[in-house]
Amino acid sequence: MSLVERDLKVIWHPYTQMKLAQPPIPIVRGEGASLYAEDGKRYIDAISSWWVNIHGHAHPYIAQKVAEQLKQLEHVIFAGFTHPVAVELAERLLAILPDNQQKVFYSDNGSTAVEVAIKMCLQYWSNQGQSRTKMLAFKNAYHGDTFGAMSVSGRSAFTAAFDSLLFEVEFIDLPTEDNIESLKSQISNLKLNLACFIFEPLVQGSAGMLMYEAKYLEQLVAHCNTEQVLTIADEVFTGFGRTGKPFACDHINARPDIMCFSKGLTGGTMALGVTTCTQQIFDAFLSDDKLKTLFHGHSFTANPIACSAALASMDLFLEQATTDNIIRIAAAHSQFADKIKHHPKIKTVRQTGTIIAMEWETGSNTSYFNTLRDRLYHYFLDAGIILRPLGNILYILPPYCITNTDLDYIYAKIEHALDEI
Ligand SMILES: *Cc1c(COP(=O)(O)O)cnc(C)c1O
């Protein structure tokens, strides 16, 4: 039996209608921005394997550090115990985050990082005897697939089966010059009930790479600070260079109370989640009363292998070469955007840092499930490029090590697709 046949017998894939899906592509090896299939075909990973990879696949330096850690300590319970890599990672992360971030709480992935953030906010208020349980989020937000994270995400086809069970959230529009004042007064009106405001800074990934301006985010976060509404910056996707700066919140001066990280944290090597918070949040849980404890943890909290991958990824991330690559990709994207923006099939093209998104003209049917999406997906796969359009929105977000040759090839194929599809 082939690998694919064996897969189809035993595996249920994520976000996949198993009745209709094409068989999965068997990948056996990765190197740089390339993935190699069982039959030897090379694919350019133009979406960084679901937005996680930043330094390229099977990076030798990360592999070496992980291998060393595996021989030293693979795992230890993190309640009542600690270990060097978890402490070093927390120290080094806090050193590059906004300076109000003072404590690191580990979990396993982006959704759990968000769950922890939500629980921190809810219990922050309840520990002080205040009932503030409503949450504020942006329309079309995506914060993960577990129930709390799903609750603060926009209601959509993906949440439909669960909508009646999700907790109540106030959804507001993305900020613009026209609505910023009204958003601020909405927040002021709701403030006494609000536990927190959670947002994806600058780019809403899953919504279709929707982008909004830093100066309005700045105003919203500053306003929440003044109104004592806690803020959670979900940097699970935007963290570690995606937006052109180390963190999307580096584009603003106002500082969030809580930040969430995962995807790029280990360079895309291991599952790891981090929630950071201010001293003020942390202090609200300090008590002689044990009921004020943050009762949350996972079996693999602060797994040493994952922490060592994150440390190795951070070494690479802080090299000048990585910054240069991010600037190089952003410049290439912006040139390409200028080139195609007037194409009749392009509705809009937008870019933030290493992320570029193109909205295709589709006539009437713009849903995620329209057939254009599938045609584009397979067209690029045939061309040896992994691109995974969100409905009629095609986006590129490559590992930072991608070569100019590969980038130019992707751009050329997109131009070709614009004329052919
Ligand atoms: C992907 C994502 C998550 C969820 O992360 P998982 O590791 O997939 O659970 C949360 N927030 C944002 C902004 C994301 O893009």
Short mmCIF file of C-alpha atoms and ligand atoms in Angstrom, two decimals:
data_model
loop_
_atom_site.label_atom_id
_atom_site.label_comp_id
_atom_site.label_asym_id
_atom_site.label_seq_id
_atom_site.Cartn_x
_atom_site.Cartn_y
_atom_site.Cartn_z
CA MET A 1 0.00 0.00 0.00
CA SER A 2 1.21 3.51 -0.77
CA LEU A 3 1.61 6.10 1.95
CA VAL A 4 -1.49 7.91 0.70
CA GLU A 5 -3.59 4.74 0.74
CA ARG A 6 -2.46 3.99 4.27
CA ASP A 7 -3.26 7.59 5.26
CA LEU A 8 -6.76 7.42 3.84
CA LYS A 9 -7.46 4.27 5.83
CA VAL A 10 -6.61 5.71 9.24
CA ILE A 11 -6.40 9.51 9.23
CA TRP A 12 -8.91 12.34 9.62
CA HIS A 13 -7.30 15.58 8.40
CA PRO A 14 -7.92 19.09 9.78
CA TYR A 15 -10.22 21.49 7.91
CA THR A 16 -10.85 18.77 5.34
CA GLN A 17 -14.12 17.42 3.96
CA MET A 18 -12.89 13.84 3.82
CA LYS A 19 -15.54 12.85 1.27
CA LEU A 20 -14.61 15.47 -1.31
CA ALA A 21 -10.95 16.14 -0.70
CA GLN A 22 -8.25 15.10 -3.12
CA PRO A 23 -5.80 12.62 -1.59
CA PRO A 24 -3.14 14.37 0.53
CA ILE A 25 0.28 15.01 -0.96
CA PRO A 26 2.90 12.88 0.78
CA ILE A 27 5.84 15.05 1.85
CA VAL A 28 8.99 13.25 2.93
CA ARG A 29 11.61 15.98 3.28
CA GLY A 30 12.04 19.71 3.67
CA GLU A 31 14.91 22.10 3.14
CA GLY A 32 14.82 25.91 3.12
CA ALA A 33 11.57 27.05 1.53
CA SER A 34 11.24 23.71 -0.30
CA LEU A 35 9.21 20.62 0.50
CA TYR A 36 9.84 17.39 -1.39
CA ALA A 37 7.13 14.86 -2.14
CA GLU A 38 7.53 11.09 -2.15
CA ASP A 39 7.81 11.13 -5.95
CA GLY A 40 10.62 13.70 -5.79
CA LYS A 41 8.52 16.69 -6.85
CA ARG A 42 9.60 19.95 -5.24
CA TYR A 43 7.06 22.38 -3.81
CA ILE A 44 7.83 25.95 -2.77
CA ASP A 45 6.21 26.45 0.63
CA ALA A 46 4.75 29.91 -0.05
CA ILE A 47 2.52 29.80 3.05
CA SER A 48 5.18 28.72 5.54
CA SER A 49 3.24 25.53 6.33
CA TRP A 50 0.16 27.23 7.79
CA TRP A 51 2.12 30.37 8.74
CA VAL A 52 4.49 28.75 11.21
CA ASN A 53 7.81 28.40 9.44
CA ILE A 54 10.14 31.39 9.45
CA HIS A 55 13.70 30.11 8.87
CA GLY A 56 13.03 27.27 6.43
CA HIS A 57 12.40 23.56 6.85
CA ALA A 58 14.63 21.16 8.78
CA HIS A 59 16.95 24.01 9.68
CA PRO A 60 20.30 22.43 10.67
CA TYR A 61 20.91 24.81 13.59
CA ILE A 62 17.47 24.22 15.13
CA ALA A 63 17.87 20.48 14.51
CA GLN A 64 21.21 20.48 16.31
CA LYS A 65 19.90 22.40 19.33
CA VAL A 66 16.83 20.17 19.59
CA ALA A 67 18.99 17.03 19.33
CA GLU A 68 21.26 18.28 22.11
CA GLN A 69 18.27 19.04 24.33
CA LEU A 70 16.75 15.61 23.62
CA LYS A 71 19.82 13.97 25.12
CA GLN A 72 19.79 16.30 28.14
CA LEU A 73 16.15 16.51 29.29
CA GLU A 74 13.11 15.70 27.14
CA HIS A 75 10.38 16.67 29.59
CA VAL A 76 9.59 17.38 33.20
CA ILE A 77 6.41 18.38 35.00
CA PHE A 78 6.28 22.20 35.17
CA ALA A 79 4.26 22.58 38.36
CA GLY A 80 6.67 22.51 41.28
CA PHE A 81 9.64 22.10 38.90
CA THR A 82 11.52 24.22 36.42
CA HIS A 83 14.32 23.79 33.90
CA PRO A 84 17.00 25.94 32.23
CA VAL A 85 15.51 26.26 28.75
CA ALA A 86 12.08 27.45 29.95
CA VAL A 87 13.72 30.12 32.12
CA GLU A 88 16.13 31.24 29.41
CA LEU A 89 13.37 31.43 26.80
CA ALA A 90 11.18 33.52 29.13
CA GLU A 91 14.08 35.87 29.90
CA ARG A 92 15.00 36.32 26.27
CA LEU A 93 11.39 36.74 25.10
CA LEU A 94 10.61 39.39 27.69
CA ALA A 95 13.79 41.21 26.66
CA ILE A 96 12.45 41.75 23.12
CA LEU A 97 8.77 42.34 23.98
CA PRO A 98 7.19 45.68 24.98
CA ASP A 99 8.70 46.48 28.38
CA ASN A 100 5.44 46.20 30.31
CA GLN A 101 5.38 42.43 29.68
CA GLN A 102 6.75 40.84 32.86
CA LYS A 103 5.64 37.21 33.14
CA VAL A 104 5.53 34.23 30.78
CA PHE A 105 2.90 31.49 30.94
CA TYR A 106 3.56 28.47 28.73
CA SER A 107 1.07 26.30 26.88
CA ASP A 108 0.97 24.23 23.71
CA ASN A 109 -0.35 26.16 20.71
CA GLY A 110 -2.01 29.37 19.58
CA SER A 111 -5.50 28.43 20.73
CA THR A 112 -4.32 27.52 24.21
CA ALA A 113 -2.26 30.72 24.41
CA VAL A 114 -5.54 32.57 23.75
CA GLU A 115 -7.50 30.44 26.24
CA VAL A 116 -4.95 31.31 28.91
CA ALA A 117 -5.18 35.02 28.05
CA ILE A 118 -8.99 34.96 28.29
CA LYS A 119 -8.89 33.14 31.62
CA MET A 120 -6.31 35.61 32.94
CA CYS A 121 -8.64 38.50 32.12
CA LEU A 122 -11.83 36.92 33.48
CA GLN A 123 -10.18 35.85 36.70
CA TYR A 124 -8.29 39.14 37.03
CA TRP A 125 -11.69 40.75 37.60
CA SER A 126 -13.26 37.96 39.62
CA ASN A 127 -10.25 37.82 41.95
CA GLN A 128 -11.03 41.46 42.73
CA GLY A 129 -14.70 40.75 43.34
CA GLN A 130 -15.80 42.39 40.10
CA SER A 131 -18.12 40.75 37.65
CA ARG A 132 -16.83 41.68 34.25
CA THR A 133 -17.48 38.90 31.80
CA LYS A 134 -18.15 40.46 28.44
CA MET A 135 -15.47 40.45 25.79
CA LEU A 136 -14.77 42.78 22.95
CA ALA A 137 -13.34 41.56 19.65
CA PHE A 138 -13.18 42.56 16.01
CA LYS A 139 -15.66 41.27 13.47
CA ASN A 140 -14.17 38.42 11.43
CA ALA A 141 -11.55 37.81 14.11
CA TYR A 142 -9.83 34.45 14.34
CA HIS A 143 -8.25 33.42 17.63
CA GLY A 144 -8.29 29.63 17.42
CA ASP A 145 -10.48 26.54 17.42
CA THR A 146 -10.94 25.65 21.09
CA PHE A 147 -14.17 26.91 22.68
CA GLY A 148 -12.94 30.08 24.35
CA ALA A 149 -10.82 31.04 21.37
CA MET A 150 -13.71 30.19 19.04
CA SER A 151 -16.06 32.35 21.14
CA VAL A 152 -13.96 35.48 20.64
CA SER A 153 -13.67 34.69 16.92
CA GLY A 154 -16.17 35.89 14.34
CA ARG A 155 -19.22 33.70 13.79
CA SER A 156 -18.92 31.94 10.46
CA ALA A 157 -19.49 28.69 8.59
CA PHE A 158 -16.67 27.27 10.68
CA THR A 159 -18.38 27.98 14.00
CA ALA A 160 -22.01 27.46 12.89
CA ALA A 161 -22.45 24.06 14.53
CA PHE A 162 -21.36 25.50 17.88
CA ASP A 163 -22.72 29.06 17.82
CA SER A 164 -25.41 28.51 20.46
CA LEU A 165 -22.76 27.33 22.93
CA LEU A 166 -20.26 30.14 22.47
CA PHE A 167 -20.14 32.89 25.06
CA GLU A 168 -21.35 36.35 24.27
CA VAL A 169 -18.93 38.70 22.67
CA GLU A 170 -19.36 42.26 21.45
CA PHE A 171 -17.94 42.50 17.92
CA ILE A 172 -16.77 45.82 16.54
CA ASP A 173 -15.60 46.93 13.08
CA LEU A 174 -11.93 47.31 12.25
CA PRO A 175 -10.92 50.90 13.02
CA THR A 176 -10.82 53.51 10.28
CA GLU A 177 -10.56 57.26 10.19
CA ASP A 178 -14.36 57.44 9.92
CA ASN A 179 -15.34 55.16 12.80
CA ILE A 180 -12.50 55.50 15.32
CA GLU A 181 -14.34 58.01 17.52
CA SER A 182 -17.52 55.96 17.57
CA LEU A 183 -15.54 52.80 18.43
CA LYS A 184 -14.00 54.63 21.36
CA SER A 185 -17.36 55.75 22.67
CA GLN A 186 -18.72 52.20 22.26
CA ILE A 187 -15.85 51.00 24.46
CA SER A 188 -16.53 53.72 27.03
CA ASN A 189 -20.20 52.75 27.17
CA LEU A 190 -19.45 49.07 27.66
CA LYS A 191 -16.43 49.39 29.90
CA LEU A 192 -17.94 48.37 33.22
CA ASN A 193 -18.97 45.02 31.77
CA LEU A 194 -15.88 44.42 29.68
CA ALA A 195 -13.33 41.88 30.84
CA CYS A 196 -11.05 42.58 27.89
CA PHE A 197 -10.55 43.56 24.30
CA ILE A 198 -8.79 40.91 22.18
CA PHE A 199 -7.41 41.71 18.74
CA GLU A 200 -5.10 40.55 16.00
CA PRO A 201 -2.75 43.53 15.63
CA LEU A 202 -2.62 45.03 12.10
CA VAL A 203 -3.49 41.87 10.15
CA GLN A 204 -6.48 39.55 10.53
CA GLY A 205 -4.97 36.41 9.02
CA SER A 206 -7.79 33.91 8.70
CA ALA A 207 -10.31 36.59 7.78
CA GLY A 208 -8.42 36.90 4.51
CA MET A 209 -5.37 38.93 5.47
CA LEU A 210 -7.51 41.98 6.29
CA MET A 211 -5.27 44.86 7.28
CA TYR A 212 -5.81 48.06 9.23
CA GLU A 213 -3.64 50.98 10.18
CA ALA A 214 -1.36 51.08 13.19
CA LYS A 215 -2.39 54.62 14.14
CA TYR A 216 -5.99 53.50 14.80
CA LEU A 217 -4.90 50.43 16.74
CA GLU A 218 -2.73 52.79 18.76
CA GLN A 219 -5.79 54.88 19.60
CA LEU A 220 -7.91 51.87 20.52
CA VAL A 221 -5.31 50.32 22.81
CA ALA A 222 -4.56 53.68 24.43
CA HIS A 223 -8.28 54.27 24.95
CA CYS A 224 -8.72 50.83 26.55
CA ASN A 225 -5.75 51.61 28.83
CA THR A 226 -7.42 54.84 29.95
CA GLU A 227 -10.78 53.15 30.43
CA GLN A 228 -9.20 50.25 32.32
CA VAL A 229 -10.31 47.66 29.80
CA LEU A 230 -7.67 44.92 29.60
CA THR A 231 -6.17 44.36 26.15
CA ILE A 232 -4.96 41.11 24.61
CA ALA A 233 -2.75 41.32 21.53
CA ASP A 234 -3.04 37.98 19.77
CA GLU A 235 0.34 37.88 17.99
CA VAL A 236 0.09 34.16 17.29
CA PHE A 237 0.27 34.90 13.57
CA THR A 238 1.87 38.38 13.44
CA GLY A 239 4.71 37.70 15.88
CA PHE A 240 8.33 37.15 14.90
CA GLY A 241 8.78 39.43 11.93
CA ARG A 242 5.68 38.80 9.80
CA THR A 243 4.62 42.45 9.73
CA GLY A 244 8.12 43.79 9.07
CA LYS A 245 8.91 44.48 12.74
CA PRO A 246 9.64 41.81 15.34
CA PHE A 247 6.09 42.10 16.69
CA ALA A 248 3.05 43.85 15.21
CA CYS A 249 2.71 45.77 18.50
CA ASP A 250 6.11 47.31 17.76
CA HIS A 251 4.24 49.45 15.22
CA ILE A 252 2.40 51.23 18.08
CA ASN A 253 3.44 52.99 21.30
CA ALA A 254 0.48 51.95 23.44
CA ARG A 255 1.12 48.63 25.14
CA PRO A 256 -1.25 45.69 25.50
CA ASP A 257 -1.71 44.05 28.91
CA ILE A 258 -1.40 40.53 27.54
CA MET A 259 0.24 39.04 24.46
CA CYS A 260 -0.15 35.61 22.82
CA PHE A 261 2.42 33.81 20.68
CA SER A 262 2.78 30.51 18.94
CA LYS A 263 3.17 29.92 15.19
CA GLY A 264 6.62 31.43 14.51
CA LEU A 265 7.79 31.00 18.09
CA THR A 266 9.74 27.78 17.48
CA GLY A 267 10.49 28.72 13.88
CA GLY A 268 7.73 26.30 12.96
CA THR A 269 9.52 23.30 14.44
CA MET A 270 7.50 22.36 17.51
CA ALA A 271 4.09 23.12 19.02
CA LEU A 272 4.48 25.71 21.77
CA GLY A 273 2.31 28.53 23.07
CA VAL A 274 3.20 31.53 25.19
CA THR A 275 0.98 34.04 26.96
CA THR A 276 2.78 37.01 28.52
CA CYS A 277 1.30 39.58 30.88
CA THR A 278 2.02 42.65 32.95
CA GLN A 279 3.01 42.65 36.59
CA GLN A 280 -0.43 44.09 37.39
CA ILE A 281 -2.23 41.05 35.95
CA PHE A 282 0.16 38.66 37.69
CA ASP A 283 -0.24 40.44 41.01
CA ALA A 284 -4.04 40.08 40.88
CA PHE A 285 -3.54 36.33 41.34
CA LEU A 286 -1.18 36.62 44.33
CA SER A 287 -3.06 35.74 47.48
CA ASP A 288 -3.13 33.61 50.60
CA ASP A 289 -6.45 32.45 49.24
CA LYS A 290 -5.71 29.43 47.03
CA LEU A 291 -8.93 30.00 45.09
CA LYS A 292 -7.25 32.97 43.45
CA THR A 293 -4.77 30.67 41.67
CA LEU A 294 -4.75 30.50 37.89
CA PHE A 295 -5.85 26.89 37.58
CA HIS A 296 -4.59 26.14 34.12
CA GLY A 297 -1.90 23.85 32.77
CA HIS A 298 -1.20 21.20 30.18
CA SER A 299 0.76 17.97 30.45
CA PHE A 300 3.41 19.32 28.12
CA THR A 301 3.56 22.87 29.50
CA ALA A 302 7.02 24.37 28.80
CA ASN A 303 8.26 21.19 27.13
CA PRO A 304 12.07 21.49 27.05
CA ILE A 305 12.37 20.28 23.44
CA ALA A 306 9.89 22.91 22.26
CA CYS A 307 11.63 25.58 24.37
CA SER A 308 15.00 24.64 22.90
CA ALA A 309 13.56 24.92 19.37
CA ALA A 310 12.21 28.37 20.32
CA LEU A 311 15.61 29.44 21.67
CA ALA A 312 17.39 28.25 18.53
CA SER A 313 14.79 30.01 16.38
CA MET A 314 15.33 33.20 18.42
CA ASP A 315 19.11 33.02 17.79
CA LEU A 316 18.41 32.93 14.06
CA PHE A 317 15.66 35.54 14.30
CA LEU A 318 18.03 38.04 15.94
CA GLU A 319 20.68 37.69 13.22
CA GLN A 320 21.05 40.67 10.89
CA ALA A 321 20.59 38.31 7.93
CA THR A 322 17.01 37.57 9.03
CA THR A 323 16.14 41.25 9.30
CA ASP A 324 17.68 41.77 5.86
CA ASN A 325 15.56 38.94 4.45
CA ILE A 326 12.38 40.39 5.93
CA ILE A 327 13.17 43.76 4.32
CA ARG A 328 14.04 42.05 1.03
CA ILE A 329 10.73 40.14 0.91
CA ALA A 330 8.70 43.20 1.88
CA ALA A 331 10.34 45.21 -0.91
CA ALA A 332 9.77 42.45 -3.47
CA HIS A 333 6.11 42.12 -2.44
CA SER A 334 5.56 45.83 -2.71
CA GLN A 335 7.07 45.94 -6.21
CA PHE A 336 4.84 43.05 -7.25
CA ALA A 337 1.80 44.76 -5.74
CA ASP A 338 2.48 47.85 -7.85
CA LYS A 339 2.85 45.71 -10.93
CA ILE A 340 -0.48 43.87 -10.64
CA LYS A 341 -2.74 46.31 -8.82
CA HIS A 342 -4.39 47.55 -12.02
CA HIS A 343 -5.02 44.10 -13.46
CA PRO A 344 -8.74 43.79 -14.25
CA LYS A 345 -9.01 40.56 -12.22
CA ILE A 346 -7.48 42.13 -9.10
CA LYS A 347 -10.01 43.80 -6.84
CA THR A 348 -7.47 44.89 -4.26
CA VAL A 349 -3.94 44.04 -3.29
CA ARG A 350 -2.65 44.76 0.21
CA GLN A 351 0.61 44.22 2.00
CA THR A 352 2.08 44.40 5.47
CA GLY A 353 5.71 43.33 5.79
CA THR A 354 6.21 39.82 4.44
CA ILE A 355 2.46 39.30 3.90
CA ILE A 356 0.87 40.14 0.56
CA ALA A 357 -2.77 39.40 -0.26
CA MET A 358 -4.64 39.73 -3.53
CA GLU A 359 -8.40 39.75 -3.75
CA TRP A 360 -9.67 38.28 -7.01
CA GLU A 361 -12.64 39.62 -8.86
CA THR A 362 -15.23 36.83 -8.74
CA GLY A 363 -18.38 38.49 -9.97
CA SER A 364 -20.96 37.56 -7.36
CA ASN A 365 -19.81 34.50 -5.47
CA THR A 366 -17.18 35.54 -2.94
CA SER A 367 -17.67 32.83 -0.33
CA TYR A 368 -14.80 30.78 1.04
CA PHE A 369 -16.26 27.80 -0.73
CA ASN A 370 -16.40 29.16 -4.26
CA THR A 371 -14.78 27.09 -6.98
CA LEU A 372 -12.19 29.72 -7.90
CA ARG A 373 -10.44 28.87 -4.67
CA ASP A 374 -10.05 25.22 -5.64
CA ARG A 375 -8.97 26.03 -9.18
CA LEU A 376 -6.28 28.38 -7.93
CA TYR A 377 -5.12 25.93 -5.26
CA HIS A 378 -4.63 23.14 -7.80
CA TYR A 379 -3.17 25.40 -10.44
CA PHE A 380 -0.37 26.42 -8.07
CA LEU A 381 0.17 22.89 -6.77
CA ASP A 382 0.66 21.74 -10.36
CA ALA A 383 3.21 24.52 -10.73
CA GLY A 384 5.04 23.29 -7.61
CA ILE A 385 3.88 26.12 -5.32
CA ILE A 386 1.91 25.71 -2.12
CA LEU A 387 -0.57 28.57 -1.91
CA ARG A 388 -3.83 28.11 -0.07
CA PRO A 389 -6.32 30.83 -1.00
CA LEU A 390 -8.85 31.94 1.60
CA GLY A 391 -11.89 32.04 -0.68
CA ASN A 392 -11.03 34.48 -3.44
CA ILE A 393 -8.09 35.87 -1.51
CA LEU A 394 -4.69 34.63 -2.56
CA TYR A 395 -1.83 35.42 -0.23
CA ILE A 396 1.89 34.75 -0.03
CA LEU A 397 3.74 34.56 3.26
CA PRO A 398 6.98 32.71 2.74
CA PRO A 399 9.69 31.59 5.14
CA TYR A 400 12.17 34.46 5.38
CA CYS A 401 14.93 32.38 3.77
CA ILE A 402 13.05 32.09 0.45
CA THR A 403 15.29 32.98 -2.51
CA ASN A 404 14.55 35.78 -4.96
CA THR A 405 14.43 33.13 -7.67
CA ASP A 406 11.60 31.32 -5.90
CA LEU A 407 9.78 34.58 -5.18
CA ASP A 408 10.03 35.67 -8.80
CA TYR A 409 8.73 32.28 -9.92
CA ILE A 410 5.71 32.61 -7.60
CA TYR A 411 4.97 36.14 -8.84
CA ALA A 412 5.28 35.02 -12.46
CA LYS A 413 2.88 32.12 -11.90
CA ILE A 414 0.39 34.43 -10.23
CA GLU A 415 0.53 36.78 -13.21
CA HIS A 416 0.04 33.81 -15.46
CA ALA A 417 -2.93 32.64 -13.39
CA LEU A 418 -4.44 36.12 -13.59
CA ASP A 419 -4.47 35.85 -17.35
CA GLU A 420 -5.50 32.19 -17.56
CA ILE A 421 -7.95 31.47 -14.71
C1 LIG B 1 -3.51 30.31 14.02
C2 LIG B 1 -4.00 31.32 14.98
C3 LIG B 1 -4.44 30.97 16.26
C4 LIG B 1 -4.56 29.54 16.70
O1 LIG B 1 -3.34 28.90 16.77
P1 LIG B 1 -3.27 27.29 16.73
O2 LIG B 1 -1.87 26.98 17.06
O3 LIG B 1 -3.64 26.92 15.32
O4 LIG B 1 -4.24 26.78 17.71
C5 LIG B 1 -4.79 31.97 17.14
N1 LIG B 1 -4.73 33.26 16.77
C6 LIG B 1 -4.32 33.65 15.55
C7 LIG B 1 -4.26 35.10 15.23
C8 LIG B 1 -3.96 32.70 14.60
O5 LIG B 1 -3.61 33.07 13.36
#
